[in-house]
Coordinates of C-alpha atoms and ligand atoms in Angstrom, one line a residue:
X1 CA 88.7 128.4 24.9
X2 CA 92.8 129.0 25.5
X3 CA 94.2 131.9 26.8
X4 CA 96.5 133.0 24.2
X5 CA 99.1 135.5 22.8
X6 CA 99.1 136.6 19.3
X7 CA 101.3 139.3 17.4
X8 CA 99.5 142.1 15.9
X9 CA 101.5 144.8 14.1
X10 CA 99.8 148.1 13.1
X11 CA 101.9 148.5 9.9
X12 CA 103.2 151.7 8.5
X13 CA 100.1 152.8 6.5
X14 CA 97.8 153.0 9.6
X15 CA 100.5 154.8 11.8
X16 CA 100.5 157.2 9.6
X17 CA 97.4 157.4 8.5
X18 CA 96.6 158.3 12.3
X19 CA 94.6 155.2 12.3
X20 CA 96.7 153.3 15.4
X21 CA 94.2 154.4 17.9
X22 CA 91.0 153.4 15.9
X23 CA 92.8 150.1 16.0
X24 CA 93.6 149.5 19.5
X25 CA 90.1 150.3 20.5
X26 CA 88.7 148.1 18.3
X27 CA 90.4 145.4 19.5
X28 CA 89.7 146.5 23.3
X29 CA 86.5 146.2 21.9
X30 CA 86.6 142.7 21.1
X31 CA 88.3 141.9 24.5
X32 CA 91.6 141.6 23.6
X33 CA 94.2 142.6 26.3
X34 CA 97.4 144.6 25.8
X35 CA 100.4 142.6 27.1
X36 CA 103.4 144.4 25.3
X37 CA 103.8 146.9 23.1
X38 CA 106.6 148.7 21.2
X39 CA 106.8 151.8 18.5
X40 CA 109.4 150.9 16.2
X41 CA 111.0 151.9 12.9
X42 CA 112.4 148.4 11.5
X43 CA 115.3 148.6 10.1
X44 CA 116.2 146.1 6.8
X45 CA 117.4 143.3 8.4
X46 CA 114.6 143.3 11.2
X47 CA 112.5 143.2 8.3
X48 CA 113.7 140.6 6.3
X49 CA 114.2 137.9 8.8
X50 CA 110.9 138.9 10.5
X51 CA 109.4 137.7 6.7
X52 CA 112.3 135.3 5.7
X53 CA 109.1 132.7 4.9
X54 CA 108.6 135.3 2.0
X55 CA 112.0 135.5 0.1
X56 CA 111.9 134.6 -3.5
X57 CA 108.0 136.1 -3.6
X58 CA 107.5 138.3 -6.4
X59 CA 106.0 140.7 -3.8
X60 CA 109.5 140.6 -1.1
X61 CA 111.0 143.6 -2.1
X62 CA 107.7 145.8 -2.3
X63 CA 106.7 144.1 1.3
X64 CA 110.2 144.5 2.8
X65 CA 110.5 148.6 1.3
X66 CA 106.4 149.6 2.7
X67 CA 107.5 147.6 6.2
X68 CA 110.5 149.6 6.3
X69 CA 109.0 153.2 5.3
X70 CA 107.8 154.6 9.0
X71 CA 107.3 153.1 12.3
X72 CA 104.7 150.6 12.7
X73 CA 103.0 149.6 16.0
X74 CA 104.4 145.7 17.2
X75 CA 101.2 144.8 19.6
X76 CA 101.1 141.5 21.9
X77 CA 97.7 140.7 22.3
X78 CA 96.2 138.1 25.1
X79 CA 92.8 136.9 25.7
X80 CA 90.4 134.0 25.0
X81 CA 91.2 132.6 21.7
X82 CA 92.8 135.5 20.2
X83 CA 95.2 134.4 17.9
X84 CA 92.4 132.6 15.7
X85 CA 89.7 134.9 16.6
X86 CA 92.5 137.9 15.3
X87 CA 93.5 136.4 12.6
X88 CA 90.7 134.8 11.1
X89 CA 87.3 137.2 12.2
X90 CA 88.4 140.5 13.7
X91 CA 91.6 141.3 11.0
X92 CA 89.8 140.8 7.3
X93 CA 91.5 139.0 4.0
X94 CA 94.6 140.0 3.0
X95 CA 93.5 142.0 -0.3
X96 CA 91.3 144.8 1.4
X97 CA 88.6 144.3 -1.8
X98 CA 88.1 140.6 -0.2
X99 CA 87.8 141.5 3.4
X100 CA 84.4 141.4 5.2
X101 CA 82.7 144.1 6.5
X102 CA 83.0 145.0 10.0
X103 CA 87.2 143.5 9.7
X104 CA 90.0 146.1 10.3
X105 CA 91.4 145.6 6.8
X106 CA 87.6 146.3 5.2
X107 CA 88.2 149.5 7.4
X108 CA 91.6 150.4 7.5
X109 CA 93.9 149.0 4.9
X110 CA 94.7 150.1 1.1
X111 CA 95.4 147.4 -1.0
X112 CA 96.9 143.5 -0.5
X113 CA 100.3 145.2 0.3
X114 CA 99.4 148.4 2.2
X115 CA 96.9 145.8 4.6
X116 CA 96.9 148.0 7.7
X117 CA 97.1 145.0 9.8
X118 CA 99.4 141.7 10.4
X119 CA 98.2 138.6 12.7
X120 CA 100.1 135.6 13.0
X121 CA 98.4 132.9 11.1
X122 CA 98.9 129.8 14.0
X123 CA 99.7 129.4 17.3
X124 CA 103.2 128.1 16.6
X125 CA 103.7 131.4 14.1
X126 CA 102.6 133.7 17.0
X127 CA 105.2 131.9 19.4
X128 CA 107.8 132.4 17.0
X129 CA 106.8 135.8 15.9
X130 CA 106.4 137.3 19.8
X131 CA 109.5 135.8 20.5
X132 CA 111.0 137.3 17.6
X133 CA 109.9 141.2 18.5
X134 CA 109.6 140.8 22.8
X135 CA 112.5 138.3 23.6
X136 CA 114.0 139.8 26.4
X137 CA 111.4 142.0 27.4
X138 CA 110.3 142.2 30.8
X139 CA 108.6 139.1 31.7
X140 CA 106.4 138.4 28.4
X141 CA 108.4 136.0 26.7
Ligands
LIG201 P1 101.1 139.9 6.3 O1 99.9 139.3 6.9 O2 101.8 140.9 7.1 O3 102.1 138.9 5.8 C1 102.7 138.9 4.5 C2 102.4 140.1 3.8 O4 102.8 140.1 2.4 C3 100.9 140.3 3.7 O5 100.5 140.7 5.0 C4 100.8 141.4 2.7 O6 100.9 142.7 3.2 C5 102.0 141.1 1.8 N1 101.5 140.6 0.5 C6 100.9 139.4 0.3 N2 100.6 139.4 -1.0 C7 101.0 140.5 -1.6 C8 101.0 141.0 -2.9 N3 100.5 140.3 -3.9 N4 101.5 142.2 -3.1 C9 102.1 142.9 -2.1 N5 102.1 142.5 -0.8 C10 101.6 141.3 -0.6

């Protein structure tokens, strides 16, 4: 098992839903540890490039407008194998309807845009990703 770091963003639907601290204690749950963490309201641009993979998708503007609608929650998880065990057991598909029980997104999320929930989806996306939100932060990256 390898100590990791994964980025988990509780996105704009769960803030305001009131659902952010359901979320962090179900990941407490699972033994993930809290490293860094940051309210934010992103702003166009922070949006954009944080999902540049995405351009030209037919869902880009849609994504870009709901990540930009209220402040989402920007999470750095540590622990054993969290990035895959995030990502692939604890988080749930991406279309709610698809996730498995017991997953935040079975729990939490809407639909395939309004997901709740976003995990980096490797090791070398979760590197890039935390660097993208905590460069400069402290001592975390
Ligand atoms: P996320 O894991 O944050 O990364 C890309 C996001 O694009 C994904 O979660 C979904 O929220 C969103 N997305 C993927 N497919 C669709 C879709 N068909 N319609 C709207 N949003 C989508």
């Amino acid at each position: 098992m390898a100590i990791d770091r994964t980025l988990c963003i509780v996105k704009p639907d769960a803030v305001a839903a009131g659902n952010t601290g359901n979320i962090l204690a179900f990941l407490e749950g699972k033994g993930a540890r809290f490293r860094a963490m940051k309210l934010v309201q992103l702003n166009r641009a922070q949006a954009e490039g944080f999902y540049a993979e995405h351009k030209g998708r037919g869902f880009f503007g849609e994504l870009i407008e709901f990540m930009t609608s209220g402040p989402c929650l920007l999470v750095m998880l540590e622990g054993d194998n969290v990035q895959h065990d995030y990502r692939n057991v604890w988080m749930g598909q991406t279309d709610p309807a698809q996730a498995a029980e017991g997953t935040l997104r079975k729990r939490f999320a809407e639909s395939k845009g309004k997901n709740a929930v976003h995990g980096s989806d490797s090791p070398e996306a979760a590197a890039r990703e935390l660097a993208y939100f905590f460069s400069g932060c402290f001592d975390v990256v």
